[in-house]
Short mmCIF file of C-alpha atoms and ligand atoms in Angstrom, two decimals:
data_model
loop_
_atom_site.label_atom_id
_atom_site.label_comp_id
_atom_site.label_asym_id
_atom_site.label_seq_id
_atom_site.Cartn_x
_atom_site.Cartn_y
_atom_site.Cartn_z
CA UNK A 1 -31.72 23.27 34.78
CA UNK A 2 -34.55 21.36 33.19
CA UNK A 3 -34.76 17.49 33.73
CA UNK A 4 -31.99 15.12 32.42
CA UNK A 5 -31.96 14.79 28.17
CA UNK A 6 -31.62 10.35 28.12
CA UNK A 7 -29.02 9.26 25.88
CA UNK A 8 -31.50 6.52 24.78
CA UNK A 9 -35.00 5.81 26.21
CA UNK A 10 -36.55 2.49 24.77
CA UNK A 11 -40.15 2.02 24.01
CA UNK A 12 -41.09 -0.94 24.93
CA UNK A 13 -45.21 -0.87 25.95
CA UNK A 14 -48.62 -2.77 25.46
CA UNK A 15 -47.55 -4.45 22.00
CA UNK A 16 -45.06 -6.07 23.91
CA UNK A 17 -46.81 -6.77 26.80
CA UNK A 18 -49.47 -8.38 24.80
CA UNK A 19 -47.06 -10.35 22.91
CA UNK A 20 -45.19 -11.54 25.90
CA UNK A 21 -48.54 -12.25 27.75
CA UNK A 22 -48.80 -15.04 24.84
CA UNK A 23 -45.59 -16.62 25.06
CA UNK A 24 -45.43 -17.42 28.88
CA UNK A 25 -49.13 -18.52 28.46
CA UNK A 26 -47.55 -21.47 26.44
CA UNK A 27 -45.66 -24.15 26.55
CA UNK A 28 -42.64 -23.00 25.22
CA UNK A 29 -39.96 -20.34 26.49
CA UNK A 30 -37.27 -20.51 24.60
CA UNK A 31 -36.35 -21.97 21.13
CA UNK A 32 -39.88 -22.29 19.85
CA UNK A 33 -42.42 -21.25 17.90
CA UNK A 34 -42.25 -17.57 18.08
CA UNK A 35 -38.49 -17.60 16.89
CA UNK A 36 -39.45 -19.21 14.13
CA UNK A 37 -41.50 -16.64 13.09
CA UNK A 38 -39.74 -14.12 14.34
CA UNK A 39 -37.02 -15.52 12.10
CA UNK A 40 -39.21 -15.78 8.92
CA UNK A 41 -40.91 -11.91 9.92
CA UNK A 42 -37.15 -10.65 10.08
CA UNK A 43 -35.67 -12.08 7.12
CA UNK A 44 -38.81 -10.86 5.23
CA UNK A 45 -38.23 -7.32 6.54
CA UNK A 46 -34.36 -7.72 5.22
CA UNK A 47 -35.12 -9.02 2.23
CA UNK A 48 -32.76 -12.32 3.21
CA UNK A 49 -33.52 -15.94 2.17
CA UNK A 50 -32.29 -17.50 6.01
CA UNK A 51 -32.61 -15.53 9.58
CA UNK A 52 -31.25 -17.60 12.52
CA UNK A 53 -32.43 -16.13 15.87
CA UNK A 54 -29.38 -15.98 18.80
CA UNK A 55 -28.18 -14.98 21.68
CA UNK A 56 -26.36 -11.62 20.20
CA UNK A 57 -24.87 -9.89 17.62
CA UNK A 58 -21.13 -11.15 18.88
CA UNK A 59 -22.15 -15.14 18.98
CA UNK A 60 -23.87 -14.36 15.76
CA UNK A 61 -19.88 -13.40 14.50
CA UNK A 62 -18.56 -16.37 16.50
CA UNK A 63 -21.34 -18.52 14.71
CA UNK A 64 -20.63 -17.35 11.47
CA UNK A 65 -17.05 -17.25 11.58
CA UNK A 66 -17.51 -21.31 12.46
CA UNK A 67 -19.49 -22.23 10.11
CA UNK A 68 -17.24 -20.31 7.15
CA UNK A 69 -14.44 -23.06 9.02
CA UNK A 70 -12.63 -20.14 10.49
CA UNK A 71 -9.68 -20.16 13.04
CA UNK A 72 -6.85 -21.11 14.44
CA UNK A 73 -4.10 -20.08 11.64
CA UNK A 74 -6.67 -17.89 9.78
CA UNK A 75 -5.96 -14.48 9.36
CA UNK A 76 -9.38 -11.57 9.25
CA UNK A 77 -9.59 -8.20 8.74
CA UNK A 78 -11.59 -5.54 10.05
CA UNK A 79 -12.21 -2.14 11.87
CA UNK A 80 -10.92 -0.46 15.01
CA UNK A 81 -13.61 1.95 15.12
CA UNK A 82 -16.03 -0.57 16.25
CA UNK A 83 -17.66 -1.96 19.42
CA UNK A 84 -15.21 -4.28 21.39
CA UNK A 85 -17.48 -7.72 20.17
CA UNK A 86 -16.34 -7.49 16.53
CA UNK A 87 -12.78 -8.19 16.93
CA UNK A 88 -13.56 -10.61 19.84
CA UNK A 89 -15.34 -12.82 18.05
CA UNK A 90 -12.30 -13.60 15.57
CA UNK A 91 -10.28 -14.07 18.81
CA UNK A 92 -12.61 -16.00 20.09
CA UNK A 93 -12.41 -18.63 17.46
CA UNK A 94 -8.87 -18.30 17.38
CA UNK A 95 -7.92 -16.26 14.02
CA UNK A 96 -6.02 -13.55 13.78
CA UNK A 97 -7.51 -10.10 14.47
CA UNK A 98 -6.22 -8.11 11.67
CA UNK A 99 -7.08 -4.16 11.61
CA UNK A 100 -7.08 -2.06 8.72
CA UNK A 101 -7.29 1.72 8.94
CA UNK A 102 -10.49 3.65 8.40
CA UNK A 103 -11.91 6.19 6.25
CA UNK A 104 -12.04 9.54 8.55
CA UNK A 105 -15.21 11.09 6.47
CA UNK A 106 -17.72 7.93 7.69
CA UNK A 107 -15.39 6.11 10.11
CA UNK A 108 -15.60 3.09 7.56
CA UNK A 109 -13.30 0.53 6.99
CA UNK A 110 -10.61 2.25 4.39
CA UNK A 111 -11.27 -0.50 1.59
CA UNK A 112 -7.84 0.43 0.25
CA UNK A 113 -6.07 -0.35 3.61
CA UNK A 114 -7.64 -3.60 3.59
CA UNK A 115 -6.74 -4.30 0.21
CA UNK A 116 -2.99 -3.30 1.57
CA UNK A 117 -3.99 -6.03 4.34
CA UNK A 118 -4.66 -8.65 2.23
CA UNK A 119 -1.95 -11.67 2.84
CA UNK A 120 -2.15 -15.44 1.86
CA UNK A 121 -3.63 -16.25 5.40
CA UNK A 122 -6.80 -13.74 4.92
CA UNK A 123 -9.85 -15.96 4.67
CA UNK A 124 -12.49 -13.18 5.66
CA UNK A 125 -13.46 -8.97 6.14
CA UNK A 126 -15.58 -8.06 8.56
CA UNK A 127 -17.35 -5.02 8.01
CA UNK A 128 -18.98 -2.41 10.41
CA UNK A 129 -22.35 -0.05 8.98
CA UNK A 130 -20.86 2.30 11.21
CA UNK A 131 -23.68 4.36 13.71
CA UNK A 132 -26.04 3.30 10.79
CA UNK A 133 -24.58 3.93 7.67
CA UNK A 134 -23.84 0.70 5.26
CA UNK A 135 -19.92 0.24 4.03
CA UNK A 136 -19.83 0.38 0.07
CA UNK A 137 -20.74 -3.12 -0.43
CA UNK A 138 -20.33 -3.79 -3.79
CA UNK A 139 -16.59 -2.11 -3.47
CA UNK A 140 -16.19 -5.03 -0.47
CA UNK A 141 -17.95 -7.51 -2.60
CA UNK A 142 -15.91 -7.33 -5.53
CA UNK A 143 -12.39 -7.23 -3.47
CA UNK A 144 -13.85 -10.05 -1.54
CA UNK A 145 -14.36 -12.27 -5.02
CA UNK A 146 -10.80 -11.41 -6.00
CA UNK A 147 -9.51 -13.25 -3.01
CA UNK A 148 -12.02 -15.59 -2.56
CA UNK A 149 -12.85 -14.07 1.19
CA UNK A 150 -15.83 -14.13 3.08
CA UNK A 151 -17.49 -11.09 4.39
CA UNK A 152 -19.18 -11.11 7.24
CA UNK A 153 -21.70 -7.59 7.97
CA UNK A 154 -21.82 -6.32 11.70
CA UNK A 155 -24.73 -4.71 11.26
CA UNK A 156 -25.47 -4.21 14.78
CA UNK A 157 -26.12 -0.57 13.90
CA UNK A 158 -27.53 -1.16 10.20
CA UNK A 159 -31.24 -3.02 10.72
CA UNK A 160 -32.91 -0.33 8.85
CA UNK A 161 -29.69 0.34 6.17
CA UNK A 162 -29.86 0.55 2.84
CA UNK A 163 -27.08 1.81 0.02
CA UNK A 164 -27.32 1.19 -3.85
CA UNK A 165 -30.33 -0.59 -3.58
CA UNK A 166 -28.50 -3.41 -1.06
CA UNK A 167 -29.58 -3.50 2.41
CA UNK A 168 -27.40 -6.11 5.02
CA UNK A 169 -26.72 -9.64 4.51
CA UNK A 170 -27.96 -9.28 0.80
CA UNK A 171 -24.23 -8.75 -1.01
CA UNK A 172 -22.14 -10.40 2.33
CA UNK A 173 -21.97 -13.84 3.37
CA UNK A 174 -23.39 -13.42 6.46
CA UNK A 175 -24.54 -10.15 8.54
CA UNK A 176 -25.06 -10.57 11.97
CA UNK A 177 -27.60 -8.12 13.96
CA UNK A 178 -27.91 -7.25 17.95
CA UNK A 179 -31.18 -6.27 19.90
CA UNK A 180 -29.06 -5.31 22.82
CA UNK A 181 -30.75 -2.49 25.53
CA UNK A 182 -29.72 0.46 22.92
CA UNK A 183 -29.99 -0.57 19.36
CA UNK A 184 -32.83 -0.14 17.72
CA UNK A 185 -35.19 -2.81 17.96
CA UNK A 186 -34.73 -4.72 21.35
CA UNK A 187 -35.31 -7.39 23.73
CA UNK A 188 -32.66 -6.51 26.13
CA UNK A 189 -30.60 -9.33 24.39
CA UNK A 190 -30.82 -11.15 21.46
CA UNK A 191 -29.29 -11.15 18.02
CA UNK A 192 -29.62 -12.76 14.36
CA UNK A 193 -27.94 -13.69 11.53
CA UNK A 194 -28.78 -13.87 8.25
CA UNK A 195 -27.01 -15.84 5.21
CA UNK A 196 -27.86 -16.54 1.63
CA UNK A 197 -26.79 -20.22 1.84
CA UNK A 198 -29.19 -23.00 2.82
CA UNK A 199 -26.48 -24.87 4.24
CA UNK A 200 -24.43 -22.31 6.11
CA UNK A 201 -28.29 -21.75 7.43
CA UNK A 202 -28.40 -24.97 8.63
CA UNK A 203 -25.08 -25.47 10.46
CA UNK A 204 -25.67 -21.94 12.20
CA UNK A 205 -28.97 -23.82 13.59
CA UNK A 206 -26.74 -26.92 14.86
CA UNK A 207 -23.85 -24.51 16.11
CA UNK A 208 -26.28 -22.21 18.69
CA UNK A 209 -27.88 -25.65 20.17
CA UNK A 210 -24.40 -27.21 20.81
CA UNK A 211 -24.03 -29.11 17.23
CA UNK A 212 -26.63 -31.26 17.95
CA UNK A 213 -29.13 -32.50 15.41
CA UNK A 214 -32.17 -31.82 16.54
CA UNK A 215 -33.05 -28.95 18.92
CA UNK A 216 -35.56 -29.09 21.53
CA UNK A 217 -38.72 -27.77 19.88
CA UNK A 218 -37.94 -30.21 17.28
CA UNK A 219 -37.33 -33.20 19.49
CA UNK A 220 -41.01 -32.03 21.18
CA UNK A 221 -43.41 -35.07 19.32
CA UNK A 222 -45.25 -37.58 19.94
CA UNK A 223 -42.79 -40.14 20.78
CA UNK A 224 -39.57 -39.82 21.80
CA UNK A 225 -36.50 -40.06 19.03
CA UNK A 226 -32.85 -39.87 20.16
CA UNK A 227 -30.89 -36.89 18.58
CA UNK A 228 -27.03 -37.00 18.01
CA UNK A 229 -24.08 -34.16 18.43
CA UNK A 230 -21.87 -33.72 15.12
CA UNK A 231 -19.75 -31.35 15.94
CA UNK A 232 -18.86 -29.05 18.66
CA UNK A 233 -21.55 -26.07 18.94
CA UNK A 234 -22.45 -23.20 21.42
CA UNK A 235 -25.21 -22.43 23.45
CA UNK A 236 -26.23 -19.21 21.24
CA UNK A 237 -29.86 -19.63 21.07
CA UNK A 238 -32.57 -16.96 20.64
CA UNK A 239 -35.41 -17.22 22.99
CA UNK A 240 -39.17 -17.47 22.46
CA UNK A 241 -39.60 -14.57 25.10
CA UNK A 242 -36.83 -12.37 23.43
CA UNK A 243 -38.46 -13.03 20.06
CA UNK A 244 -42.33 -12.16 21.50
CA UNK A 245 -40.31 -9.13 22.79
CA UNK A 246 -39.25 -8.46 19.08
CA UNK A 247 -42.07 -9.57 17.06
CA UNK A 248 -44.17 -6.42 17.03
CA UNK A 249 -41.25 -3.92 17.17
CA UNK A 250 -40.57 -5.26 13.24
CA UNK A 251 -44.06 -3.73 12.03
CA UNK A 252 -42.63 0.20 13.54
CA UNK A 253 -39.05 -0.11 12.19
CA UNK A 254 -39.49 2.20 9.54
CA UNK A 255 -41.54 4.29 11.41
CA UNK A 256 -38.89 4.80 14.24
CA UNK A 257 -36.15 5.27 11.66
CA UNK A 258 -38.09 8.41 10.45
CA UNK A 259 -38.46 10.01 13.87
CA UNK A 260 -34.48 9.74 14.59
CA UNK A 261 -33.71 11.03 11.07
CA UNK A 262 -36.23 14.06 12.07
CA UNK A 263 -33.62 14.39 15.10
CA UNK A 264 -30.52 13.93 13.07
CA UNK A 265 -31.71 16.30 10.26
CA UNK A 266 -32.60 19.05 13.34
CA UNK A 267 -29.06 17.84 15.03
CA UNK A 268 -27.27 18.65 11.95
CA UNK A 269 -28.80 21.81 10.52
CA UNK A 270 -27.82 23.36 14.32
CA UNK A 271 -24.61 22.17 13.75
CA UNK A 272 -23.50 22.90 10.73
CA UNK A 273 -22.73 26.41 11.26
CA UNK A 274 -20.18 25.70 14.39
CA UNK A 275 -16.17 25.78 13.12
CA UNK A 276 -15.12 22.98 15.99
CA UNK A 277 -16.79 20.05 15.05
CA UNK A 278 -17.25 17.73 12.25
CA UNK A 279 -19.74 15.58 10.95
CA UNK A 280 -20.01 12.57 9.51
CA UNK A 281 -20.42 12.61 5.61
CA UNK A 282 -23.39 10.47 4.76
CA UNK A 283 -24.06 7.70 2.01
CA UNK A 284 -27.22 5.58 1.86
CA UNK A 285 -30.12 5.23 3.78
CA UNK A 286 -28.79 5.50 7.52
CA UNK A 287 -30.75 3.65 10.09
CA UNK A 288 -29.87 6.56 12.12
CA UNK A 289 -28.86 4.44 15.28
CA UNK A 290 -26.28 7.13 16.62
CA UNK A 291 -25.90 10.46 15.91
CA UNK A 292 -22.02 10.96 16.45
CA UNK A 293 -19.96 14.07 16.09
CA UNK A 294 -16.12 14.64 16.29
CA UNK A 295 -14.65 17.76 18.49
CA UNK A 296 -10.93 18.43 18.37
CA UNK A 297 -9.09 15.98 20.43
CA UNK A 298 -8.05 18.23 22.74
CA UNK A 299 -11.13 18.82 23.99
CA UNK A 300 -13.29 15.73 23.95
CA UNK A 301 -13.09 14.15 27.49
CA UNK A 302 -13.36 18.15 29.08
CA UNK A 303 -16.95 18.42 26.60
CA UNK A 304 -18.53 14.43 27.66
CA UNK A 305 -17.75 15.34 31.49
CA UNK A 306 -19.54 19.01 30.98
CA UNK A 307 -21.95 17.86 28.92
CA UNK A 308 -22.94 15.01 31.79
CA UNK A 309 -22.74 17.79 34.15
CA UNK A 310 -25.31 19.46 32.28
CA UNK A 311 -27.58 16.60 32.15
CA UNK A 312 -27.13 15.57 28.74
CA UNK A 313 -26.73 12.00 29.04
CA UNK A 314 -23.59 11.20 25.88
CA UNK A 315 -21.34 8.36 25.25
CA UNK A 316 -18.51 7.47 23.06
CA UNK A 317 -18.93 5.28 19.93
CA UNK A 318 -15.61 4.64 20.05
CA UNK A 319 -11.90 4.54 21.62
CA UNK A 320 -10.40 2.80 18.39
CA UNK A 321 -10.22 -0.99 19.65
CA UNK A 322 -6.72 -1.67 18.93
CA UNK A 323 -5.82 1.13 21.87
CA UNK A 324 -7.67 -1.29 24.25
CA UNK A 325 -5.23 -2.66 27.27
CA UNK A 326 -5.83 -6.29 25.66
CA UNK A 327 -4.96 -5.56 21.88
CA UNK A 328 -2.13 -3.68 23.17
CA UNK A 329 -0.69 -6.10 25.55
CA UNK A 330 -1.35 -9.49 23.92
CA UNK A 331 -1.78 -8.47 20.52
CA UNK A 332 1.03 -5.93 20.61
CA UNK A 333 -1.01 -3.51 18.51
CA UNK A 334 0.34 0.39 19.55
CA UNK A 335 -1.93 3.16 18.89
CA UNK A 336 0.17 4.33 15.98
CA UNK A 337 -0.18 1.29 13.77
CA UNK A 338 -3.84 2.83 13.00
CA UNK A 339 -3.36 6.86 12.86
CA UNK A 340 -7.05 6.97 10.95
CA UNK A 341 -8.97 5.18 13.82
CA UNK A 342 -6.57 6.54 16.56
CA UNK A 343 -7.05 9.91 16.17
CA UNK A 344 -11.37 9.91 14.95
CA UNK A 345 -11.86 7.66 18.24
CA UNK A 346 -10.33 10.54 20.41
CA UNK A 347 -12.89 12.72 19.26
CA UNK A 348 -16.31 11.07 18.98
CA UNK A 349 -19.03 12.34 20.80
CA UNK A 350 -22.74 10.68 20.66
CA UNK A 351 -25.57 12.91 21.58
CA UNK A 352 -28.91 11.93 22.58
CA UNK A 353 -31.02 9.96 19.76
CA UNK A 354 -33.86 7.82 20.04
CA UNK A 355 -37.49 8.16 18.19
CA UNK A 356 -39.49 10.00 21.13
CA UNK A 357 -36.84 12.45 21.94
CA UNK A 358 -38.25 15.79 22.13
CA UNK A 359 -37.32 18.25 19.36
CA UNK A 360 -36.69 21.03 21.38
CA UNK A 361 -34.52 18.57 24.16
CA UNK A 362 -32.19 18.31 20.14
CA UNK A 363 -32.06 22.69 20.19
CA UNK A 364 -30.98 22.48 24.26
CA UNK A 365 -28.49 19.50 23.64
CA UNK A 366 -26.73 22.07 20.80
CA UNK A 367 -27.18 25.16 22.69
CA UNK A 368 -25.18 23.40 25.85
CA UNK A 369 -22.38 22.20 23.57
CA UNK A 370 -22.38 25.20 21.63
CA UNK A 371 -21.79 26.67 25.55
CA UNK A 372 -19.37 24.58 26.57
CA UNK A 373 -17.20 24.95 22.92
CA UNK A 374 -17.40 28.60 23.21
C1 PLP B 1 -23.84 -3.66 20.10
C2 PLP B 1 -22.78 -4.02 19.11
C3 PLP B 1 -22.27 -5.32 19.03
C4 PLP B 1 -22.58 -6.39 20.04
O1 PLP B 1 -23.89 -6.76 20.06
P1 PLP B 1 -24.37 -7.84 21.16
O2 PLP B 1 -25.73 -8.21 20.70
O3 PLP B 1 -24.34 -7.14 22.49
O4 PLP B 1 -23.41 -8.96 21.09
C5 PLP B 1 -21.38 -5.63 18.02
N1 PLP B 1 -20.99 -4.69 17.13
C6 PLP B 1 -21.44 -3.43 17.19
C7 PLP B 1 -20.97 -2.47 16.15
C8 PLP B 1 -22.33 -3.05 18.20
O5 PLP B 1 -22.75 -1.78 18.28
#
């Protein structure tokens, strides 16, 4: 058996290094200078007016569920067939985690289910660009503006998205991004948000420095000023190493997305022709983050442990999150409730993907699975 296929391998190098090397040559580490224009870099690539550099994806959500005065009494919707963080964050402010089903041809939120969902409580959606593939965002815009809602974009998978001409954070009220060890772009941690609103800009800047007024780069002058604490804030903060990290990684997005959709188009032209497994149907411009597939149910655990066995390194993206021990047991969600989600998160599979990943590794990935499904 040849040598073990990586389910993701970054590619983190020199650029970096170099990049790096100038950060911890300065004064500052962390909230400084290079977030800032890592922040102004980012949004550019988006397309957004405001980027806000943090700590990750999930205190992006907490953030911007905050600042949209979200909580306690609150009702918001969103997906099961997400990661874990999504739902958190609206427990951790204290809302109400409500699911709606999904769509089983892209996994996405079923916009008619949320619709269904929709009660007097409901002050926001949040949406998930499943494995890279954007929700219909005008659809969620428009039902948002009916209800005066918020929507927030996880777009944790969705960096390099793009769907009628929209890309993230562009139609939503916020979109929130992670550079976690396996997405993407990376700096082992990190995360942004990005808003359309000056003001909702500036009270995500006060809420990842603890609410107070001025944060430390600011405060760095001449003469010392006192600063003051308005409200009750997080420690959420990007850092000026995980944005030196970042910086250069923005200039080979595109680049990178090409090579995994050279992988995905190989992955799914091999596929195609076998009976037992389905594919998800695409819309847009996918960022290509995962490349996920769906075996019958029956089979899925029996295929990940061969497949491991085989060295093909997979994962599952995801057990619907309502069938979690904790949304069971103190939500008293039961798998039923959410047939959609239940049944495509007993089957999800995701293979290998990641820009360097050698064509012929995609042909030996299919051939074992093809094996193992025989
Ligand atoms: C990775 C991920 C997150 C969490 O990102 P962090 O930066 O680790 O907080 C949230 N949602 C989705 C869909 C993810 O894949």
């Amino acid at each position: 058996m040849s040598d073990k296929i990586e389910f993701y391998r970054h590619d983190l190098g020199d650029r970096e290094l170099t990049s790096l090397r100038e950060t911890i040559d300065s004064l500052f580490l962390t909230l400084g200078p290079r977030v800032a224009e890592f922040e102004t870099r980012f949004a550019n690539y988006l397309g957004a007016d405001h980027c806000i550099g943090v700590s990750s994806c999930t205190m992006g959500m907490v953030l911007a569920l905050r600042a949209f005065d979200i909580g306690p009494g609150d009702e918001v919707i969103t997906t099961p067939m997400t990661f874990a963080a999504t739902s958190n964050a609206i427990e951790h402010v204290g809302a109400h985690v409500c699911f709606a089903d999904i769509d089983p041809a892209t996994g996405h939120l079923d916009i008619q289910a949320v619709r269904a969902a929709i009660t007097p409580k409901t002050k926001a959606i949040i949406v998930v660009h499943l494995y890279g593939q954007m929700v219909d965002m005008l659809a969620f815009r428009q039902l948002a503006d009916e209800h005066n809602l918020r929507i927030i974009e996880d777009a944790a998978h969705a960096i390099e998205s793009q769907r009628d001409g929209i890309t993230p954070g562009q139609l939503g009220d916020a979109a929130t991004f992670s550079f976690y060890a396996t997405k993407t772009m990376t700096s082992g941690d990190g995360g942004a948000v990005v808003v359309r609103d000056k003001t909702v800009a500036e009270q995500l800047r006060r809420l990842r420095t603890h609410g107070v007024t001025k944060d430390a780069a600011a405060r760095h002058g001449s003469t010392y000023q006192h600063w003051d604490m308005i409200e009750l804030g997080y420690k959420a903060n990007m850092t000026d190493i995980e944005a030196a990290l970042l910086l250069p990684q923005i200039e080979r997005l595109d680049e990178r997305r090409q090579a995994r959709e050279r992988r995905v188009l190989r992955y799914r032209e091999l596929i195609d022709q076998m009976d037992d497994i389905d594919l998800i149907a695409p819309r847009g411009t996918s960022a290509h983050h995962l490349f996920t597939i769906r075996v019958p149910v029956d089979r899925r655990d029996a295929v990940l442990t061969k497949l491991g066995k085989n060295g093909v390194g997979c994962t599952v993206n995801y057990r619907a999150v309502h069938t979690l021990s904790y949304y069971r047991e103190v939500l008293g969600y039961r798998p039923d409730d959410l047939p959609c989600a239940l049944k495509f998160g007993q089957r999800t599979i995701s293979l290998p993907l990641w820009p360097a990943l050698p064509l012929e590794d995609v042909n030996t990935v299919v051939d074992r699975l093809y094996t193992i499904l025989a």
